[in-house]
Coordinates of C-alpha atoms in Angstrom, one line a residue:
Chain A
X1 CA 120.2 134.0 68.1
X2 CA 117.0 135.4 68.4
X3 CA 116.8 139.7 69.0
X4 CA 114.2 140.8 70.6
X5 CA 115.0 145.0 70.8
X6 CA 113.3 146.1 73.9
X7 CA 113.1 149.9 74.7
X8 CA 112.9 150.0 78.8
X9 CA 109.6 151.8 79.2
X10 CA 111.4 154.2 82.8
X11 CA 111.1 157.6 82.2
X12 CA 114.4 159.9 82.3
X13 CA 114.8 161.5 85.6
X14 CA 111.3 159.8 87.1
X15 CA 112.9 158.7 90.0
X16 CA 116.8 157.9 91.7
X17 CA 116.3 154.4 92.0
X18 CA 114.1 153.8 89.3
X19 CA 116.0 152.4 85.8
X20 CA 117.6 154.4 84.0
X21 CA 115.8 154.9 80.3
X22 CA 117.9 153.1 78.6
X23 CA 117.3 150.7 75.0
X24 CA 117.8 147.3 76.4
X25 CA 119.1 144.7 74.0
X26 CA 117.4 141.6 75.1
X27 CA 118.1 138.4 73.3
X28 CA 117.1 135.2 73.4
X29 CA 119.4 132.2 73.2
X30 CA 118.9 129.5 70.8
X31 CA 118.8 127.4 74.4
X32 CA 116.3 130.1 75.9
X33 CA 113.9 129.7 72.7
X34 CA 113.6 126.2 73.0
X35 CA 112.4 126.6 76.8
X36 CA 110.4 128.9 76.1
X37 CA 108.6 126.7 73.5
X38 CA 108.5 123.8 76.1
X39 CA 105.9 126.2 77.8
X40 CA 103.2 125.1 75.0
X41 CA 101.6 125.0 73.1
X42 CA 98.3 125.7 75.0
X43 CA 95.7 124.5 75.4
X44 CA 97.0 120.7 74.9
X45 CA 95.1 118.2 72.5
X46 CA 91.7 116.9 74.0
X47 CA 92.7 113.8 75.9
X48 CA 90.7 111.5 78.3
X49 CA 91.1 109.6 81.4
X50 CA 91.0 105.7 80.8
X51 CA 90.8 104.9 84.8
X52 CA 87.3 106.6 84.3
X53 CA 84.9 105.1 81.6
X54 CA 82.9 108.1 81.5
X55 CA 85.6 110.6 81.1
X56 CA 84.7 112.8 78.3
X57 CA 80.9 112.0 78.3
X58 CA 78.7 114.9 78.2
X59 CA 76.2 112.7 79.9
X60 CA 78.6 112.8 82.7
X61 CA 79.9 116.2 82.4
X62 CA 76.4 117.5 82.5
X63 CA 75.8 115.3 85.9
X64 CA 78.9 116.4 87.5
X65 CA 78.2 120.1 87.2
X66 CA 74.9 119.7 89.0
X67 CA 77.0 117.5 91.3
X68 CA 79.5 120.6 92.1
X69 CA 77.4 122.8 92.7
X70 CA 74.7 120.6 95.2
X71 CA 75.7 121.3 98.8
X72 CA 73.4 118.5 99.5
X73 CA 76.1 116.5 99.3
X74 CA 77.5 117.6 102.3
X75 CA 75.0 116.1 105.4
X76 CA 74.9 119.9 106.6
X77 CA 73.6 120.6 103.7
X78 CA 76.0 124.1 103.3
X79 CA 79.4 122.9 101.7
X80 CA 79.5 122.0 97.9
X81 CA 82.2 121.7 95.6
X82 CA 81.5 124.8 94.7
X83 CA 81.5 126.7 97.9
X84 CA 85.6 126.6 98.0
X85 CA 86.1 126.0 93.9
X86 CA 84.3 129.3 93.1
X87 CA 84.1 129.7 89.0
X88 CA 84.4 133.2 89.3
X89 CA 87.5 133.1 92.0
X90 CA 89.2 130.6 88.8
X91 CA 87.8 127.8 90.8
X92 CA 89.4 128.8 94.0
X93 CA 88.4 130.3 96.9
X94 CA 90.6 133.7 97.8
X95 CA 90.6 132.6 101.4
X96 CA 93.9 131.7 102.8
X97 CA 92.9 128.7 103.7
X98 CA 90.1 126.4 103.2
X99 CA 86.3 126.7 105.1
X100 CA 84.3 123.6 104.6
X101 CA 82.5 122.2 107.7
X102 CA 85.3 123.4 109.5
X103 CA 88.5 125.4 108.7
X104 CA 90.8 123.6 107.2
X105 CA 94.3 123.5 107.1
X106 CA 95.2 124.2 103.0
X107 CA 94.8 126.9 100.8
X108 CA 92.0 125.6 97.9
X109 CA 93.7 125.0 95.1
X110 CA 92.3 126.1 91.5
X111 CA 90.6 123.3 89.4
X112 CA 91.8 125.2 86.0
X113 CA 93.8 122.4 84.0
X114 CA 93.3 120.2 87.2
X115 CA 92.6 116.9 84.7
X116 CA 96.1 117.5 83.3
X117 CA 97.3 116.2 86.5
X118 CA 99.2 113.3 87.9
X119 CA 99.3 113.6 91.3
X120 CA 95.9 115.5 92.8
X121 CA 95.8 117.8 95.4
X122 CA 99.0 120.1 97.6
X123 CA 100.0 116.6 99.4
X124 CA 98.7 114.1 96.0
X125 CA 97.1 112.1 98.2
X126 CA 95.2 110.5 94.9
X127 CA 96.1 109.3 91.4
X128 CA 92.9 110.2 90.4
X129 CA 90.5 113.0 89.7
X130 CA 87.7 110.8 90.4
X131 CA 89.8 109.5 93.3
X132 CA 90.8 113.4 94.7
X133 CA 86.8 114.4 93.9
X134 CA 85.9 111.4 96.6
X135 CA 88.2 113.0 99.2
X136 CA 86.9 116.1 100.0
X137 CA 83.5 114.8 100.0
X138 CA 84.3 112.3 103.0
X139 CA 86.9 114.3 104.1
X140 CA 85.7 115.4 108.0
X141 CA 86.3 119.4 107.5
X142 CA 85.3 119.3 104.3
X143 CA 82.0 118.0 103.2
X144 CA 81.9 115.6 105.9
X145 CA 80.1 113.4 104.0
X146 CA 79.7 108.8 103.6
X147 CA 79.1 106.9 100.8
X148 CA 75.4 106.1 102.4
X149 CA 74.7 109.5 102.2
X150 CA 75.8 110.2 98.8
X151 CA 74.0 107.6 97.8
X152 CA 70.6 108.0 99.3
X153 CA 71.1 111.7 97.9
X154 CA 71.2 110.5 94.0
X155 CA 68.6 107.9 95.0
X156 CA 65.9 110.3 96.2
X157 CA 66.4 113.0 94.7
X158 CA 64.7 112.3 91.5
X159 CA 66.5 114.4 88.6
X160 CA 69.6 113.4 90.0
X161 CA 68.7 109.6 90.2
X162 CA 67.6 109.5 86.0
X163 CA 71.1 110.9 85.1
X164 CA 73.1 109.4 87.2
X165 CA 71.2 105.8 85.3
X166 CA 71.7 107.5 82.8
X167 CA 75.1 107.9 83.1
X168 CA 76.5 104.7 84.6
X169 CA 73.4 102.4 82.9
X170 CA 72.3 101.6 86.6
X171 CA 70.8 102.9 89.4
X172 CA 72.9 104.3 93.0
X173 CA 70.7 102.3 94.8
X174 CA 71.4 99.1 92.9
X175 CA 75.3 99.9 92.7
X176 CA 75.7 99.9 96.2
X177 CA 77.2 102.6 98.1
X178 CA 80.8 102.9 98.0
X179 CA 80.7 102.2 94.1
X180 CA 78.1 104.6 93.6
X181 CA 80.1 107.9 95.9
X182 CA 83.0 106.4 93.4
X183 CA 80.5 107.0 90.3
X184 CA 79.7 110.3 91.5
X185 CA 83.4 110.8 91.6
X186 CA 84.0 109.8 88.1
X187 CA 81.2 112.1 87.1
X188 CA 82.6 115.2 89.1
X189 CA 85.8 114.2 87.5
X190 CA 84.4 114.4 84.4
X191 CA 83.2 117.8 84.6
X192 CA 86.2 119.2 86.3
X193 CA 88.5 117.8 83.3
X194 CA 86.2 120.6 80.8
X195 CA 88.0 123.2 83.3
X196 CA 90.9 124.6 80.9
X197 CA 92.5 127.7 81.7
X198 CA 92.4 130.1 78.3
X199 CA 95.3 131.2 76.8
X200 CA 97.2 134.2 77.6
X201 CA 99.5 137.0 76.6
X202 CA 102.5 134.5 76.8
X203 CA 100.9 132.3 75.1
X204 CA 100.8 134.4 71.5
X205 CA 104.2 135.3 72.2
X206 CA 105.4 131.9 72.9
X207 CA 103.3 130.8 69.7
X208 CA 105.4 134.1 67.8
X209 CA 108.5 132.9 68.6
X210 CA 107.8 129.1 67.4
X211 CA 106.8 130.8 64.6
X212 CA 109.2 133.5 63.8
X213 CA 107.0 136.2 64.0
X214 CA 108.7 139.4 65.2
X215 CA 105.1 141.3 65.1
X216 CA 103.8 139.2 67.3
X217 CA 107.0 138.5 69.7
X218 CA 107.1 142.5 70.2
X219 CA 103.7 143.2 71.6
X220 CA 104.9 141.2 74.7
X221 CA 105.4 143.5 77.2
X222 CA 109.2 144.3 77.8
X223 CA 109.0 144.0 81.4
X224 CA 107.6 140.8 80.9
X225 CA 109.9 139.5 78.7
X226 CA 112.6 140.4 80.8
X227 CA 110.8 138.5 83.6
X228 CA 111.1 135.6 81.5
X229 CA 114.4 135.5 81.0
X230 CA 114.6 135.7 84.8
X231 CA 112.7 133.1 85.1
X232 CA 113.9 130.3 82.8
X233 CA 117.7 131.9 83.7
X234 CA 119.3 132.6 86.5
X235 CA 116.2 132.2 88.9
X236 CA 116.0 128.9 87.9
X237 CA 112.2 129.0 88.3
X238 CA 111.9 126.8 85.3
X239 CA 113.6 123.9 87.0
X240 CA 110.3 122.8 88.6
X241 CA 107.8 125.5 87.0
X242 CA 108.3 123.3 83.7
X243 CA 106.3 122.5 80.7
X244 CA 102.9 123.5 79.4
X245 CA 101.5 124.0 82.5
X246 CA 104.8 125.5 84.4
X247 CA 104.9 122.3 86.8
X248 CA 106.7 119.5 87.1
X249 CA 103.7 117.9 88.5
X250 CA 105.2 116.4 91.4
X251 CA 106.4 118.0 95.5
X252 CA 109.2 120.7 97.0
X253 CA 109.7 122.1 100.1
X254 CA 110.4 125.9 99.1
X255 CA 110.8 126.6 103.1
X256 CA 107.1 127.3 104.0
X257 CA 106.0 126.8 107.4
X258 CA 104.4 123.3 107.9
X259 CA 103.2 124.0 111.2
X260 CA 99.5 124.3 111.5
X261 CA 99.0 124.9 115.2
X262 CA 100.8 124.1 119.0
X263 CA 102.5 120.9 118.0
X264 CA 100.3 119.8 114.8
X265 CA 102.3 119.4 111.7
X266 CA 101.0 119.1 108.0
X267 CA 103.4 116.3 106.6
X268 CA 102.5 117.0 103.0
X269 CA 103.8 114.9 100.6
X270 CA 104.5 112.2 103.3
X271 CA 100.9 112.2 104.1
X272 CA 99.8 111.9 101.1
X273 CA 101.9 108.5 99.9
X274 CA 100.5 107.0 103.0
X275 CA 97.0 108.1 102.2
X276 CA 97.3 107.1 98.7
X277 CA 98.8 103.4 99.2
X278 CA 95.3 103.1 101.4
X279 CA 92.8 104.3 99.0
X280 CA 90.6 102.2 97.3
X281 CA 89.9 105.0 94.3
X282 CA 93.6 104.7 92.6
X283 CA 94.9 103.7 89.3
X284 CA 95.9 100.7 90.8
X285 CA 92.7 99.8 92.4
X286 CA 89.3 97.6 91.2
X287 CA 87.7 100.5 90.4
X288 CA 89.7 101.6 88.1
X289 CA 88.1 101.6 84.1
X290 CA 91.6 101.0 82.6
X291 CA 91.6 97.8 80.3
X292 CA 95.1 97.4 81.3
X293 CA 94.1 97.5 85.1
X294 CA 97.1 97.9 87.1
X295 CA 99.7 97.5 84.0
X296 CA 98.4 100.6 82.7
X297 CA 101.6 102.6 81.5
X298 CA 99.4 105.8 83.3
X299 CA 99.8 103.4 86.3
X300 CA 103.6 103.6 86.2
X301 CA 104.2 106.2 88.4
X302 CA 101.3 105.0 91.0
X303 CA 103.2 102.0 91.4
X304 CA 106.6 103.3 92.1
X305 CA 106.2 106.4 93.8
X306 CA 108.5 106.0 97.1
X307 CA 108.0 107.2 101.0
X308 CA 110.5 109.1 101.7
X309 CA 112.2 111.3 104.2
X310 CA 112.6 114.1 102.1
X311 CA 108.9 114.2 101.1
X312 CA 108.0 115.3 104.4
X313 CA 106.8 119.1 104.6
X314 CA 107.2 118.8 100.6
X315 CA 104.0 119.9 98.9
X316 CA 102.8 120.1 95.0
X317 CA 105.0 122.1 92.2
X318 CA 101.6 124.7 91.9
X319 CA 100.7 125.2 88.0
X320 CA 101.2 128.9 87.1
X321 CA 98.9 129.6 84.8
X322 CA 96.0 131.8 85.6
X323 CA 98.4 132.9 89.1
X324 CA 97.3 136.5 88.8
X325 CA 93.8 135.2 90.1
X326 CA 94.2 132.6 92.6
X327 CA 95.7 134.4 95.7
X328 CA 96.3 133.9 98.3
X329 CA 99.8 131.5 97.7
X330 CA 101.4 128.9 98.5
X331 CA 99.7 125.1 100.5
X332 CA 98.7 127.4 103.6
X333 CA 98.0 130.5 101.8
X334 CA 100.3 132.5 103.7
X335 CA 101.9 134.6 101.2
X336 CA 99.3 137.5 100.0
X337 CA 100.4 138.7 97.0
X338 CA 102.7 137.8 93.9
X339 CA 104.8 140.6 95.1
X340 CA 105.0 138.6 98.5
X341 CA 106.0 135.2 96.8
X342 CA 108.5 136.7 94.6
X343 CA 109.6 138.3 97.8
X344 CA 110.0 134.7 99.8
X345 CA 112.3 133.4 96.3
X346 CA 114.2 136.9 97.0
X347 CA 115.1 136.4 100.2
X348 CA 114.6 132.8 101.3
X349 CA 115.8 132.2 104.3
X350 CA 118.1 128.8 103.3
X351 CA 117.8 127.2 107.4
X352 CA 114.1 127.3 107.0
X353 CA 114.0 124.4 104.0
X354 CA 113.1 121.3 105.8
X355 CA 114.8 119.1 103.4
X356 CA 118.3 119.3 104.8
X357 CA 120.1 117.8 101.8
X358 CA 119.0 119.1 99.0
X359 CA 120.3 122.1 97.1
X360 CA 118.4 123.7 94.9
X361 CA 116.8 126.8 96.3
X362 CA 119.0 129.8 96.8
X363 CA 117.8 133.6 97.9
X364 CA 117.4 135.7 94.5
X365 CA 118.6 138.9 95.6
X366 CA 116.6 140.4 93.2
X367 CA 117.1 144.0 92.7
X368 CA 113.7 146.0 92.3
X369 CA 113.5 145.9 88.8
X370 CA 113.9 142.8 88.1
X371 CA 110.9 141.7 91.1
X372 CA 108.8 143.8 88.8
X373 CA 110.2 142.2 85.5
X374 CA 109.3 138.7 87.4
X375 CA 105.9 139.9 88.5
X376 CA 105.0 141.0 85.1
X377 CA 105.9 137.7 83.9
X378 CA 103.8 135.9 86.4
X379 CA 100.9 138.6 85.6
X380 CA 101.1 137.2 81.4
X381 CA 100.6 133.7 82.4
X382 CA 96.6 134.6 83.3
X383 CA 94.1 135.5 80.8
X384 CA 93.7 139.3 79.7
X385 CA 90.4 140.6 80.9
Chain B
X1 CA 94.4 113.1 80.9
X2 CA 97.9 112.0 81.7
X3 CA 97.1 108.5 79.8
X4 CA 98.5 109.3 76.4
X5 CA 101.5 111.0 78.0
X6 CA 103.1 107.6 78.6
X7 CA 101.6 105.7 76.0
X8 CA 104.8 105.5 74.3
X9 CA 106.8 103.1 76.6
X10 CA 106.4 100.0 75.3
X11 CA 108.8 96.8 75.6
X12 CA 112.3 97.0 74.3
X13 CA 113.6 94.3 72.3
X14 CA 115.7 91.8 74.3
X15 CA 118.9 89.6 73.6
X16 CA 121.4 88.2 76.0
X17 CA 124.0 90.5 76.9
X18 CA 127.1 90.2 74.8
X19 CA 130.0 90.3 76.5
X20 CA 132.1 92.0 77.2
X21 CA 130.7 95.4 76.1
X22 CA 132.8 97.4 73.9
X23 CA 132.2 100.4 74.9
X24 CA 130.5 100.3 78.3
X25 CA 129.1 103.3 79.8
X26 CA 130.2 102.0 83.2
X27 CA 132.6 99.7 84.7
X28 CA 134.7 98.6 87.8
X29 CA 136.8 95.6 88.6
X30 CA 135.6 93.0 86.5
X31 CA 132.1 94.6 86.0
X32 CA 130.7 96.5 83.0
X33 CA 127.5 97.7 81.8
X34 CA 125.8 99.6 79.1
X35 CA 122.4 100.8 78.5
X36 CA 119.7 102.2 76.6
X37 CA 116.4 104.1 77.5
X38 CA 113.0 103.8 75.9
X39 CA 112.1 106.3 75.2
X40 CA 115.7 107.0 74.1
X41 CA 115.0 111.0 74.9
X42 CA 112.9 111.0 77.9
X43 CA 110.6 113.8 78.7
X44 CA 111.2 115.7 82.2
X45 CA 108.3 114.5 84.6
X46 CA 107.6 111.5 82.6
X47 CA 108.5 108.0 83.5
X48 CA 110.6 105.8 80.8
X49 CA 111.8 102.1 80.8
X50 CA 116.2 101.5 81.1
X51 CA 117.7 98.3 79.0
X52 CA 120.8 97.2 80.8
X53 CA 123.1 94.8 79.9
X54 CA 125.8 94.0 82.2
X55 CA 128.4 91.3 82.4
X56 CA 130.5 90.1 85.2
X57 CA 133.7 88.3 85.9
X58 CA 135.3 85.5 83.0
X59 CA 133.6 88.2 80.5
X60 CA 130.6 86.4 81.1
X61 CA 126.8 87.7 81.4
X62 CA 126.4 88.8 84.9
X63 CA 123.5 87.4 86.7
X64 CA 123.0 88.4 89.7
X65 CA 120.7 91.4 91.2
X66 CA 120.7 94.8 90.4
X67 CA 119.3 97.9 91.9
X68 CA 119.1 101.1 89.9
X69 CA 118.6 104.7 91.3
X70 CA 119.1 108.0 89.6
X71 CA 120.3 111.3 91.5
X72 CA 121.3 114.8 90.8
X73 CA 124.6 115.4 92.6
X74 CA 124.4 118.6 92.1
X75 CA 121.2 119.0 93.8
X76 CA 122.1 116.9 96.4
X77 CA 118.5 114.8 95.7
X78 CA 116.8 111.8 94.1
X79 CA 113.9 111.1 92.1
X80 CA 110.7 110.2 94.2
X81 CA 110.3 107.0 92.5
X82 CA 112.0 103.9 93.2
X83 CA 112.5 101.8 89.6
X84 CA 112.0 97.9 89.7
X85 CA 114.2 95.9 88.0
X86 CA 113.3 92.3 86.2
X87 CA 116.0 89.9 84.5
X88 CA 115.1 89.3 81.0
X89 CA 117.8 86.8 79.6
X90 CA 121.3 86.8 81.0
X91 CA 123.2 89.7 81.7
X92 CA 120.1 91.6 80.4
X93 CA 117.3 93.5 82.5
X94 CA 114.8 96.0 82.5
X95 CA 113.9 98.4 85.2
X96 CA 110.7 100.2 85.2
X97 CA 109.8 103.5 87.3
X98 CA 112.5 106.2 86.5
X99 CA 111.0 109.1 86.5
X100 CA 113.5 112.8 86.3
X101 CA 111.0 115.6 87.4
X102 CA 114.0 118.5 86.6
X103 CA 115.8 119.3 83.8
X104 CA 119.7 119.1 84.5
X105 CA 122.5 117.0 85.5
X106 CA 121.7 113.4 86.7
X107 CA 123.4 110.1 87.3
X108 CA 122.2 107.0 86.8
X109 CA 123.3 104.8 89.6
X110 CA 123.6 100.8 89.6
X111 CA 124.9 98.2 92.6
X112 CA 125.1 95.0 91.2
X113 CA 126.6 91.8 93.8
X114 CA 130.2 91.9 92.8
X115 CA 131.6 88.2 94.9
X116 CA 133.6 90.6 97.0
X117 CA 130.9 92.7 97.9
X118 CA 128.5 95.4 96.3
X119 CA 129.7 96.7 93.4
X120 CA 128.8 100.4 92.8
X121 CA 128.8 102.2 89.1
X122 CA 127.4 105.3 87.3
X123 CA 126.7 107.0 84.5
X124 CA 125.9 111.0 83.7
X125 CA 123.0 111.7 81.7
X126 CA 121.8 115.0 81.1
X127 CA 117.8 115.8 80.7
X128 CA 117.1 118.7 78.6

């Protein structure tokens, strides 16, 4: 048993409803510390992407950064990659929901850890990074963009043309087009996968405790650590909020509104199966750099990922780290604050799941101290500043 | 990135099944099957291979088709991958495609083509 002796920070008397100050014994299971260390270590060990031959390049990386941040991409000549992943908004946007050519439908998620992926995107409509960089730039209220266009872009454009040979060892022009937007997608992919969030206050405490190190394990804030508990306990958080990256990678339906206007309905996860047994720019596809091709043990899940009923109104587990700085929440960005989300957990409304038989979300009933043990939580899992 | 994730699955060794099982980890009727996962301790959220061996009626290797699933009862849900299932050598198969994105209580379900009819068995398994 690990003890963790946490003095509640309340003050005597402050106020009726506040906690009383109180020393709080909070301990951690042997069966709590070994979640907890599931949560890292972070960052991971450098890894590439074999479906994309010039993962890791810094040829490539350098050519996909100018690539994200050229709005000439888009025909208008306004929407880059980089209009909606904003660096200094953790490569999100702060908008509820996405403004590209036209307003979208989805809040923009963060790119931070985005190449640790499997499935791309609120609805993982793509296998791919390369594949999920493609989409947005054809997509029509997004960049709006073709192949032709994309391609007549690197060819004329003169700086752009010499790295992109560089790059790829031949020109967009002779590639052709769709295999050249799909180079351009390999190249953004490249540079997205450089995108790691940086550790955080959990972090050292999650690195303390693998490490028996009660200095470091108590400068974690108490609240926080009571949060934690929370969270990998009886809040269950940490049934889909899993692993180094608190996701399980793959889709729920936590009882969000999938409604997106008078009798239009964003299917989520079910639309994007069918849009990813269409697309060309999949694991399991000729464009693919994998040696194994299609046998490709990363291909594994590409090839048996099911339609199904229940993935309807279902959209992507959302990583957690850096959550502090990418509100607004959830796929339509509906929810303001972390307050609010811990709120909809608190008191979800059970009729409103879509998924009518499954059974894993519950309301929380959290008392007010323990939404503010949960928030703090949340708050460690972004970088100080 | 996720490449090296899953690099471990690789091809299980392979025999006939030898019936019957002593110890099977499922049975009904005349039907009774055992397996093993590669990676034996499967990670949550990543996908890993299943060895079966099952035999049939007489004691003998059964044959016929299978269909695997996995579910959490519990939960009242399944995984969102449907695992393929190939006969190696008699009464032996591997299926391909389970993936357990929670932590928690699953079953592994099998319906193999009893001569009466489907024949439905299962086994608990519990992903830390």
């Amino acid at each position: 048993m690990i003890r963790l002796l946490i003095l509640a920070a309340a003050m005597i008397g402050a106020c009726a409803n506040a906690p009383s100050a109180i020393a709080q014994d909070v301990s951690f299971s042997e069966t709590e510390r070994a979640a907890i260390l599931r949560f890292g270590p972070w960052p991971p060990l450098p890894s590439t992407d074999a479906s994309n031959r010039v993962s890791g390049d810094e040829k490539a990386i350098r050519l996909g950064l100018q690539l994200f941040n050229d709005p000439r991409l888009s025909p208008s000549g306004r929407v880059a990659c980089a209009s909606c992943h904003q660096p200094e908004q953790a490569f999100a946007d702060g908008r509820p929901v996405a403004i590209g050519v036209a307003k979208g439908v989805r809040n923009t998620p963060s790119l931070l850890d985005t190449g640790f992926s499997r499935w791309f995107g609120w609805a993982g409509a793509n296998d791919t990074l390369w594949g999920a960089s493609i989409r947005p730039i054809t997509a029509a209220a997004e960049m709006a963009s073709a192949a032709e266009h994309v391609q007549t872009l690197i060819t004329t454009d003169t700086t752009l043309a010499a790295a992109f040979t560089q790059t790829f060892g031949a020109s967009a022009k002779a590639m052709g087009a769709e295999p050249a937007l799909m180079a351009v997608g390999k190249a953004l992919a490249a540079y997205q996968e450089t995108l790691i969030s940086k550790r955080t206050s959990f972090d050292q405490f999650r690195d303390a405790l693998a490490a028996g190190d009660t200095t470091g394990t108590s400068k974690y804030a108490d609240s926080a650590k009571r949060g934690l508990k929370l969270f990998i306990g009886e809040g269950r958080c940490s049934l889909c909020h899993l692993g180094p990256r608190f996701t399980n990678g793959e889709f729920d339906d936590i009882g969000i509104p999938f409604f997106t206007g008078p009798g239009k309905v964003d299917k989520g996860r079910y639309a994007g199966i069918q849009y990813f047994k269409k697309s060309a720019f999949t694991r399991l596809g000729a464009y693919s750099d994998d040696p194994a091709g299609k046998d490709s043990p990363a291909a594994i899940p590409s090839h048996h990922v099911a339609l199904q009923g229940r993935a309807f109104g279902s959209f992507k587990v959302p990583s957690l780290r850096g959550v502090q700085e990418t509100a607004p929440y959830m796929h339509n960005g509906t929810l303001n604050t972390l307050p609010e989300v811990i709120d909809h957990y608190s008191k979800m409304d059970q009729d409103r799941l879509h998924i009518d038989d499954a059974a894993i979300l519950r309301p929380l009933n959290l008392t007010p101290q323990q939404a503010l043990d949960l928030e703090a939580f949340l708050r460690s899992l972004s970088p100080t500043k | 990135m996720i490449t090296g994730a899953v690099a471990l699955l690789s091809t299980p060794t392979l025999a006939a099944a030898n019936c019957p099982i002593d110890a099977p980890m499922a049975a009904a009727g005349d039907y009774q099957l055992s397996y093993t996962l590669t990676p034996a301790l499967p990670t949550v959220g990543q996908p890993f291979q299943m060895t079966i061996e099952a035999c049939g009626p007489a004691n003998a290797p059964y044959t016929g088709p299978i269909l695997v699933d996995a579910d959490m009862p519990a939960h009242r849900h399944g995984m969102n991958y449907k695992p393929t299932v190939i006969s190696t050598l008699p009464g032996t198969y591997v299926a391909e495609g389970f993936l357990l994105h929670m932590p928690g209580d699953w079953r592994f379900k099998f319906r193999l083509a009893g001569a009466d009819g489907p024949v439905r068995l299962a086994h608990g398994h519990v992903q830390p």
